[in-house]
CSV table of C-alpha atoms in Angstrom, one decimal:
chain,number,residue,atom,x,y,z
A,1,MET,CA,-13.0,0.6,-5.0
A,2,ARG,CA,-12.0,-3.4,-4.4
A,3,LEU,CA,-9.0,-5.6,-5.5
A,4,THR,CA,-9.5,-8.4,-6.9
A,5,HIS,CA,-9.1,-12.2,-5.4
A,6,HIS,CA,-6.6,-12.3,-8.6
A,7,THR,CA,-4.7,-8.8,-7.8
A,8,ASP,CA,-4.9,-10.5,-3.7
A,9,LEU,CA,-3.2,-13.6,-4.6
A,10,ALA,CA,-1.1,-12.0,-7.1
A,11,LEU,CA,0.6,-9.8,-4.4
A,12,ARG,CA,0.7,-12.9,-1.3
A,13,LEU,CA,2.6,-15.1,-4.4
A,14,LEU,CA,5.5,-11.9,-5.0
A,15,MET,CA,5.8,-11.3,-1.1
A,16,TYR,CA,5.9,-14.3,-0.5
A,17,LEU,CA,8.9,-15.0,-3.0
A,18,ALA,CA,10.4,-11.9,-2.0
A,19,VAL,CA,11.2,-13.0,1.7
A,20,LYS,CA,12.1,-16.6,0.7
A,21,PRO,CA,16.0,-16.7,1.4
A,22,SER,CA,16.7,-19.3,-2.2
A,23,GLY,CA,15.0,-16.8,-4.3
A,24,THR,CA,13.0,-19.9,-5.0
A,25,ALA,CA,9.7,-21.8,-4.7
A,26,THR,CA,6.9,-24.0,-6.5
A,27,ILE,CA,3.6,-23.4,-6.7
A,28,GLN,CA,2.1,-25.9,-4.6
A,29,GLU,CA,4.9,-24.8,-1.7
A,30,ILE,CA,2.9,-21.5,-2.0
A,31,ALA,CA,-0.4,-22.9,-2.7
A,32,GLU,CA,0.9,-24.9,0.9
A,33,ARG,CA,1.7,-22.2,3.1
A,34,HIS,CA,-1.1,-19.7,2.0
A,35,ARG,CA,-4.1,-21.6,2.0
A,36,ILE,CA,-5.3,-21.0,-1.4
A,37,SER,CA,-6.0,-23.2,-4.2
A,38,ARG,CA,-3.1,-24.3,-6.6
A,39,ALA,CA,-5.6,-23.4,-9.8
A,40,HIS,CA,-6.1,-20.3,-9.0
A,41,LEU,CA,-2.4,-20.0,-8.2
A,42,MET,CA,-0.9,-20.8,-11.9
A,43,LYS,CA,-3.4,-18.3,-12.7
A,44,VAL,CA,-2.0,-15.5,-11.6
A,45,ALA,CA,1.3,-16.6,-11.7
A,46,GLN,CA,1.1,-17.2,-15.5
A,47,ASN,CA,0.1,-13.6,-15.7
A,48,LEU,CA,2.8,-12.3,-13.6
A,49,GLY,CA,5.1,-14.4,-15.7
A,50,LYS,CA,3.6,-12.5,-19.0
A,51,ALA,CA,3.6,-8.6,-17.3
A,52,GLY,CA,7.4,-9.8,-16.3
A,53,PHE,CA,7.3,-9.7,-12.8
A,54,LEU,CA,8.4,-13.6,-12.0
A,55,ASP,CA,10.5,-16.2,-14.1
A,56,THR,CA,10.2,-19.6,-14.3
A,57,VAL,CA,13.2,-22.1,-13.0
A,58,ARG,CA,13.6,-25.3,-15.4
A,59,GLY,CA,15.1,-28.5,-13.3
A,60,ARG,CA,16.0,-29.6,-10.4
A,61,GLY,CA,15.1,-26.9,-7.4
A,62,GLY,CA,13.3,-25.0,-9.9
A,63,GLY,CA,10.0,-22.9,-9.3
A,64,LEU,CA,9.4,-20.0,-9.3
A,65,ARG,CA,11.2,-16.8,-8.9
A,66,LEU,CA,11.2,-12.6,-9.0
A,67,ALA,CA,12.2,-11.7,-12.3
A,68,ARG,CA,13.5,-8.3,-11.0
A,69,ALA,CA,14.3,-7.3,-7.4
A,70,ALA,CA,11.8,-6.0,-5.0
A,71,THR,CA,12.5,-3.0,-4.6
A,72,ASP,CA,12.0,-2.4,-8.9
A,73,MET,CA,8.6,-3.5,-8.5
A,74,ARG,CA,6.1,-1.1,-7.2
A,75,LEU,CA,2.8,-1.8,-5.7
A,76,GLY,CA,0.8,1.0,-8.4
A,77,ASP,CA,2.5,-1.3,-11.5
A,78,ILE,CA,1.4,-4.4,-10.2
A,79,VAL,CA,-2.3,-3.5,-9.3
A,80,ARG,CA,-2.5,-2.3,-12.9
A,81,LYS,CA,-1.2,-5.2,-14.2
A,82,THR,CA,-3.2,-7.7,-12.2
A,83,GLU,CA,-6.9,-5.5,-12.3
A,84,ASP,CA,-8.6,-5.2,-15.5
A,85,ASP,CA,-11.5,-2.7,-15.0
A,86,PHE,CA,-10.9,0.6,-12.9
A,87,ARG,CA,-14.7,2.0,-13.9
A,88,LEU,CA,-15.3,3.4,-10.5
A,89,VAL,CA,-18.7,4.2,-12.1
A,90,GLU,CA,-20.3,3.3,-15.7
A,91,CYS,CA,-20.3,7.4,-16.8
A,92,PHE,CA,-15.5,6.4,-16.8
A,93,GLU,CA,-16.7,5.4,-20.0
A,94,ALA,CA,-19.0,8.0,-21.4
A,95,GLU,CA,-19.3,6.5,-24.8
A,96,GLN,CA,-21.0,3.7,-23.7
A,97,SER,CA,-22.8,5.4,-20.3
A,98,ALA,CA,-26.3,5.6,-20.2
A,99,CYS,CA,-26.8,8.0,-17.6
A,100,VAL,CA,-28.7,11.2,-18.0
A,101,LEU,CA,-26.0,13.6,-15.7
A,102,LEU,CA,-23.0,13.5,-17.6
A,103,PRO,CA,-23.0,16.5,-19.1
A,104,ARG,CA,-23.6,17.9,-15.9
A,105,CYS,CA,-21.7,15.4,-13.3
A,106,ARG,CA,-19.1,16.2,-11.2
A,107,LEU,CA,-18.7,12.7,-9.6
A,108,ARG,CA,-16.7,11.5,-12.6
A,109,SER,CA,-14.0,14.1,-12.3
A,110,ALA,CA,-14.4,13.7,-8.4
A,111,LEU,CA,-13.6,9.7,-9.0
A,112,ARG,CA,-10.8,10.2,-11.5
A,113,ARG,CA,-9.1,11.7,-8.8
A,114,ALA,CA,-9.4,9.5,-6.0
A,115,LEU,CA,-7.9,6.9,-8.5
A,116,SER,CA,-5.0,9.3,-9.2
A,117,ALA,CA,-4.6,9.7,-5.6
A,118,PHE,CA,-4.8,5.7,-4.7
A,119,PHE,CA,-1.8,5.2,-7.8
A,120,GLU,CA,-0.1,7.6,-6.2
A,121,VAL,CA,-0.1,6.1,-3.2
A,122,LEU,CA,1.1,2.7,-4.3
A,123,ASP,CA,3.3,3.8,-6.6
A,124,ASN,CA,5.0,5.2,-3.1
A,125,TYR,CA,5.6,1.7,-2.3
A,126,THR,CA,7.0,-1.6,-3.7
A,127,LEU,CA,7.1,-5.1,-2.5
A,128,SER,CA,10.5,-4.9,-0.6
A,129,ASP,CA,8.7,-2.2,1.5
A,130,LEU,CA,6.3,-4.9,2.6
A,131,ILE,CA,8.2,-7.6,3.5
A,132,LYS,CA,10.3,-5.7,6.2
A,133,PRO,CA,11.0,-7.3,7.9
A,134,THR,CA,11.2,-10.3,6.7
A,135,THR,CA,12.1,-12.4,10.1
A,136,PRO,CA,8.0,-12.5,11.3
A,137,LEU,CA,6.7,-12.9,8.2
A,138,ARG,CA,8.8,-15.9,7.7
A,139,GLN,CA,8.5,-17.3,10.8
A,140,VAL,CA,4.3,-17.2,10.1
A,141,LEU,CA,4.7,-18.9,6.9
A,142,GLY,CA,6.7,-21.2,8.0
A,143,MET,CA,10.1,-20.9,6.5
A,144,SER,CA,14.0,-22.0,8.0
A,145,SER,CA,16.5,-18.9,8.6
A,146,VAL,CA,18.3,-20.6,5.8
A,147,GLY,CA,15.2,-20.3,3.2
A,148,ASP,CA,14.2,-24.1,3.5
A,149,LEU,CA,10.4,-25.1,4.4
A,150,ARG,CA,10.0,-27.2,7.8
A,151,ALA,CA,9.1,-30.3,7.2
């Protein structure tokens, strides 16, 4: 199984906001620090907002911020909301499968168990777990200790 680029960007965006001392950042700032497309990041941020992971702050000093504490954001929940297809093989949707092995195949059951185990592991981690300790991540992202980006 491979996660989409969208999910990868979503996790990086959320991690950025979680380590930023002020807690608020602009799309431009995050895109520059991660060296990623601003346009792609805007789509990701919009979807994370709809899913309840991000809030938008208007006005001076505005931008994006986490909608709830990083300790309350389970990785499994984030991945479930950012991925749109968990069909590892065609037969996951038996009514649309043309596989002749379907009546006797055990592959589907094994893959379902594997997918369940994947999410069981992710559900044991929060966004907070990904960012500890925060200092090394802040350094890599060019953040000062007070939360402002270095010029």
